[in-house]
Amino acid sequence: MKYYIIAGEASGDLHGSNLMKALYEEDANADIRFWGGDLMQKSGGTLVKHYKELAFMGFIEVIFNLKTILNNIEFCKKDILNFNPDALIFIDYPGFNMRIAKWAKNNGIQTHYYISPQIWAWKENRIKAVKRDFDKLYVILPFEKDFYENKHNFPVEFVGHPLIDAIHNRKLIDAPTFRKENDLEEKPIIAILPGSRKQEITKMLSVMLGVVDDFTDYQFVIAGAPSQDYDLYEPFLKSKNVHFIANKTYDLLCHSTAALVTSGTATLETALFKVPEVVCYKGSWVSYQIAKRIITLKYISLVNLIMDEEVVTELIQEKCNSRNISVELKKIIEPNHRNHLLKKYDILESKLGGIGASKKTAQLIIRNLK
């Protein structure tokens, strides 16, 4: 069968690659065409457009790039029609994907949403579009099933979280080899995960690295995003105690003592690697003022949302400054606090459904097609 997959960000590329592998295992004749990144490309199929061309964050940035976004939408529609897939599979990236889904449904194309839009966070009225435009929804967070089925009477499949698959399937590398390959010292590592988009990386690194002099017994290692070039990070590498590693975030987390993490999927990844973290986020003033008026969630990190309590400290906007980060980082390095966090992380992992999300989703898609 023919599958057309649309993923528009680094996290979608990761989960899309594992879904593609599962589709190939379940369907020997699978023909896959996709929007995604390097990981999906390594899994096979035909890459149409790389997510590097699609990454715009914040309300203002989207407005400035509206013409490019609209051109991408029209190109995508034509490409889907030419390919004529049996199933159109969307992975997260709701601003783009929900527009394509409405058009696809009207054109009789079967629509599947894997890693559904977070309408429970904002724009809950989008439930009407979800019910109208998607044949099947595959959700990855335990509270999403209750949200869709009990609150909105829309049946969905809870498949577990694909991050558990991604972490379980990774290739292990021992600490001495990791340090040697990346020219790191013997000091314990504090990982810096500043996001994946240019605007947030520049803003967050300026704040996060303001604590370096407070932790001379540690080395700070920036996790470079696969969508960005070294030139973006180079101005932040002036201190001898700050290092940079590109495209090895999981290896870095595996060998880190603590982490400073921009909100998003990375907060959950860090927790699943059992690394104590401080969640930091600082957006543009305009974007933040708009967001805080339409998002009603108690927390911004997936860790706290899933646990429904503040397991990890969140420093947002004006609270996100080097002084506060330093205070919170010292707390999570302290043994008692660290052990408390690790126990909470174990409970978090048990809530996420175990391994097999990608395989379950692939099987359900194929079953629904048949």
Short mmCIF file of C-alpha atoms in Angstrom, two decimals, residues 155-338:
data_model
loop_
_atom_site.label_atom_id
_atom_site.label_comp_id
_atom_site.label_asym_id
_atom_site.label_seq_id
_atom_site.Cartn_x
_atom_site.Cartn_y
_atom_site.Cartn_z
CA PRO A 155 -12.99 7.35 19.91
CA VAL A 156 -9.19 7.27 19.72
CA GLU A 157 -6.41 4.71 20.17
CA PHE A 158 -3.87 5.15 22.99
CA VAL A 159 -0.71 3.54 21.59
CA GLY A 160 1.83 4.58 24.23
CA HIS A 161 4.61 7.12 23.80
CA PRO A 162 7.03 6.64 20.87
CA LEU A 163 9.90 8.18 22.84
CA ILE A 164 10.10 4.95 24.81
CA ASP A 165 10.67 3.10 21.52
CA ALA A 166 13.27 5.62 20.38
CA ILE A 167 15.21 5.36 23.63
CA HIS A 168 14.88 1.58 23.80
CA ASN A 169 16.14 1.14 20.22
CA ARG A 170 19.14 3.45 20.43
CA LYS A 171 22.71 2.22 20.12
CA LEU A 172 24.55 2.33 23.46
CA ILE A 173 27.89 4.09 23.83
CA ASP A 174 30.00 3.87 26.99
CA ALA A 175 31.09 6.99 28.91
CA PRO A 176 34.86 6.84 28.17
CA THR A 177 34.22 6.45 24.43
CA PHE A 178 31.63 9.23 24.42
CA ARG A 179 33.96 11.65 26.19
CA LYS A 180 36.93 10.78 23.99
CA GLU A 181 35.00 11.06 20.71
CA ASN A 182 33.68 14.49 21.68
CA ASP A 183 36.79 15.95 23.35
CA LEU A 184 35.12 16.23 26.75
CA GLU A 185 36.76 16.45 30.14
CA GLU A 186 36.29 14.05 33.04
CA LYS A 187 34.07 16.52 34.90
CA PRO A 188 30.39 15.60 35.34
CA ILE A 189 28.20 16.92 32.52
CA ILE A 190 25.35 19.41 32.60
CA ALA A 191 23.45 19.14 29.31
CA ILE A 192 22.04 22.26 27.66
CA LEU A 193 19.05 21.62 25.39
CA PRO A 194 18.06 25.05 24.03
CA GLY A 195 15.48 23.95 21.44
CA SER A 196 15.56 23.44 17.69
CA ARG A 197 14.63 26.79 16.13
CA LYS A 198 17.01 29.70 15.60
CA GLN A 199 15.01 32.26 17.56
CA GLU A 200 14.65 30.13 20.68
CA ILE A 201 18.22 28.76 20.57
CA THR A 202 19.77 32.24 20.54
CA LYS A 203 17.47 33.56 23.26
CA MET A 204 17.78 30.53 25.54
CA LEU A 205 21.55 30.04 25.30
CA SER A 206 22.13 33.65 26.33
CA VAL A 207 20.24 32.96 29.56
CA MET A 208 21.22 29.35 30.25
CA LEU A 209 24.95 29.88 29.88
CA GLY A 210 24.86 32.75 32.35
CA VAL A 211 25.26 30.13 35.12
CA VAL A 212 28.50 28.57 33.88
CA ASP A 213 30.77 30.41 36.34
CA ASP A 214 28.66 29.14 39.26
CA PHE A 215 29.47 25.51 38.44
CA THR A 216 33.19 25.25 37.79
CA ASP A 217 33.28 21.59 38.89
CA TYR A 218 31.00 20.70 35.96
CA GLN A 219 31.25 21.00 32.19
CA PHE A 220 28.34 22.33 30.13
CA VAL A 221 27.56 20.63 26.82
CA ILE A 222 25.18 22.18 24.31
CA ALA A 223 23.06 19.73 22.31
CA GLY A 224 23.08 20.96 18.72
CA ALA A 225 19.80 20.56 16.85
CA PRO A 226 19.93 18.59 13.57
CA SER A 227 18.15 21.45 11.81
CA GLN A 228 20.83 24.06 12.61
CA ASP A 229 24.40 24.77 11.54
CA TYR A 230 27.43 25.12 13.82
CA ASP A 231 27.68 28.85 13.01
CA LEU A 232 24.57 29.50 15.10
CA TYR A 233 26.20 28.05 18.23
CA GLU A 234 29.78 29.27 17.74
CA PRO A 235 29.33 32.67 19.48
CA PHE A 236 28.32 30.82 22.68
CA LEU A 237 31.44 28.64 22.87
CA LYS A 238 33.90 31.19 24.25
CA SER A 239 34.22 29.61 27.71
CA LYS A 240 36.55 26.62 28.10
CA ASN A 241 33.86 25.03 30.26
CA VAL A 242 31.27 25.05 27.46
CA HIS A 243 31.29 22.37 24.76
CA PHE A 244 29.15 21.60 21.74
CA ILE A 245 27.91 18.30 20.31
CA ALA A 246 25.69 18.07 17.23
CA ASN A 247 23.04 15.40 16.59
CA LYS A 248 23.90 13.29 19.65
CA THR A 249 21.31 14.42 22.18
CA TYR A 250 20.49 10.90 23.40
CA ASP A 251 24.16 10.04 23.93
CA LEU A 252 24.58 13.31 25.79
CA LEU A 253 21.59 12.70 28.07
CA CYS A 254 22.77 9.17 28.75
CA HIS A 255 25.95 10.55 30.32
CA SER A 256 24.66 13.75 31.96
CA THR A 257 24.28 14.52 35.65
CA ALA A 258 21.69 17.27 35.14
CA ALA A 259 20.14 19.31 32.32
CA LEU A 260 18.71 22.72 31.44
CA VAL A 261 15.94 22.15 28.93
CA THR A 262 13.73 24.38 26.81
CA SER A 263 10.09 23.32 27.05
CA GLY A 264 8.82 20.77 24.54
CA THR A 265 9.41 17.11 23.79
CA ALA A 266 12.96 17.43 25.17
CA THR A 267 11.57 17.77 28.71
CA LEU A 268 10.06 14.29 28.46
CA GLU A 269 13.13 12.82 26.76
CA THR A 270 15.33 14.12 29.57
CA ALA A 271 13.06 12.58 32.20
CA LEU A 272 13.00 9.20 30.44
CA PHE A 273 16.80 9.21 30.51
CA LYS A 274 16.48 9.79 34.26
CA VAL A 275 18.31 13.12 34.19
CA PRO A 276 17.23 15.78 36.74
CA GLU A 277 16.24 18.91 34.84
CA VAL A 278 15.19 22.53 35.08
CA VAL A 279 12.71 23.59 32.39
CA CYS A 280 13.43 27.03 30.93
CA TYR A 281 11.43 29.02 28.42
CA LYS A 282 11.55 32.62 27.22
CA GLY A 283 9.70 33.70 24.07
CA SER A 284 9.20 37.06 22.43
CA TRP A 285 7.14 39.47 24.55
CA VAL A 286 4.30 39.64 22.02
CA SER A 287 4.09 35.87 21.51
CA TYR A 288 4.14 35.27 25.26
CA GLN A 289 1.39 37.82 25.93
CA ILE A 290 -0.81 36.18 23.32
CA ALA A 291 -0.03 32.64 24.49
CA LYS A 292 -0.76 33.23 28.18
CA ARG A 293 -4.22 34.53 27.29
CA ILE A 294 -5.25 31.49 25.29
CA ILE A 295 -3.39 28.61 26.99
CA THR A 296 -5.01 27.57 30.26
CA LEU A 297 -2.70 24.71 31.32
CA LYS A 298 -1.12 24.66 34.77
CA TYR A 299 2.26 23.58 33.33
CA ILE A 300 4.26 23.86 30.11
CA SER A 301 6.41 20.73 30.41
CA LEU A 302 5.12 17.31 29.40
CA VAL A 303 6.61 15.82 32.57
CA ASN A 304 4.40 17.94 34.82
CA LEU A 305 1.35 17.67 32.56
CA ILE A 306 1.44 13.87 32.56
CA MET A 307 2.09 13.67 36.29
CA ASP A 308 -0.41 16.48 37.03
CA GLU A 309 1.99 17.98 39.57
CA GLU A 310 5.16 20.09 39.50
CA VAL A 311 7.79 17.36 39.38
CA VAL A 312 10.33 19.53 37.56
CA THR A 313 10.75 23.27 38.11
CA GLU A 314 9.52 25.49 35.29
CA LEU A 315 11.11 28.91 34.85
CA ILE A 316 9.03 30.85 32.35
CA GLN A 317 9.53 34.29 30.79
CA GLU A 318 10.61 36.82 33.49
CA LYS A 319 11.40 34.01 35.94
CA CYS A 320 13.75 32.54 33.37
CA ASN A 321 16.95 34.36 34.29
CA SER A 322 20.44 33.17 35.12
CA ARG A 323 20.05 33.81 38.85
CA ASN A 324 16.95 31.59 39.16
CA ILE A 325 18.41 28.93 36.90
CA SER A 326 21.53 28.75 39.07
CA VAL A 327 19.45 28.33 42.24
CA GLU A 328 17.32 25.54 40.76
CA LEU A 329 20.28 23.77 39.17
CA LYS A 330 22.03 23.59 42.54
CA LYS A 331 18.91 21.99 44.00
CA ILE A 332 18.66 19.15 41.46
CA ILE A 333 22.35 18.30 41.80
CA GLU A 334 21.89 17.80 45.56
CA PRO A 335 21.55 13.99 46.24
CA ASN A 336 18.24 13.99 48.15
CA HIS A 337 16.44 16.14 45.60
CA ARG A 338 17.95 14.11 42.79
#
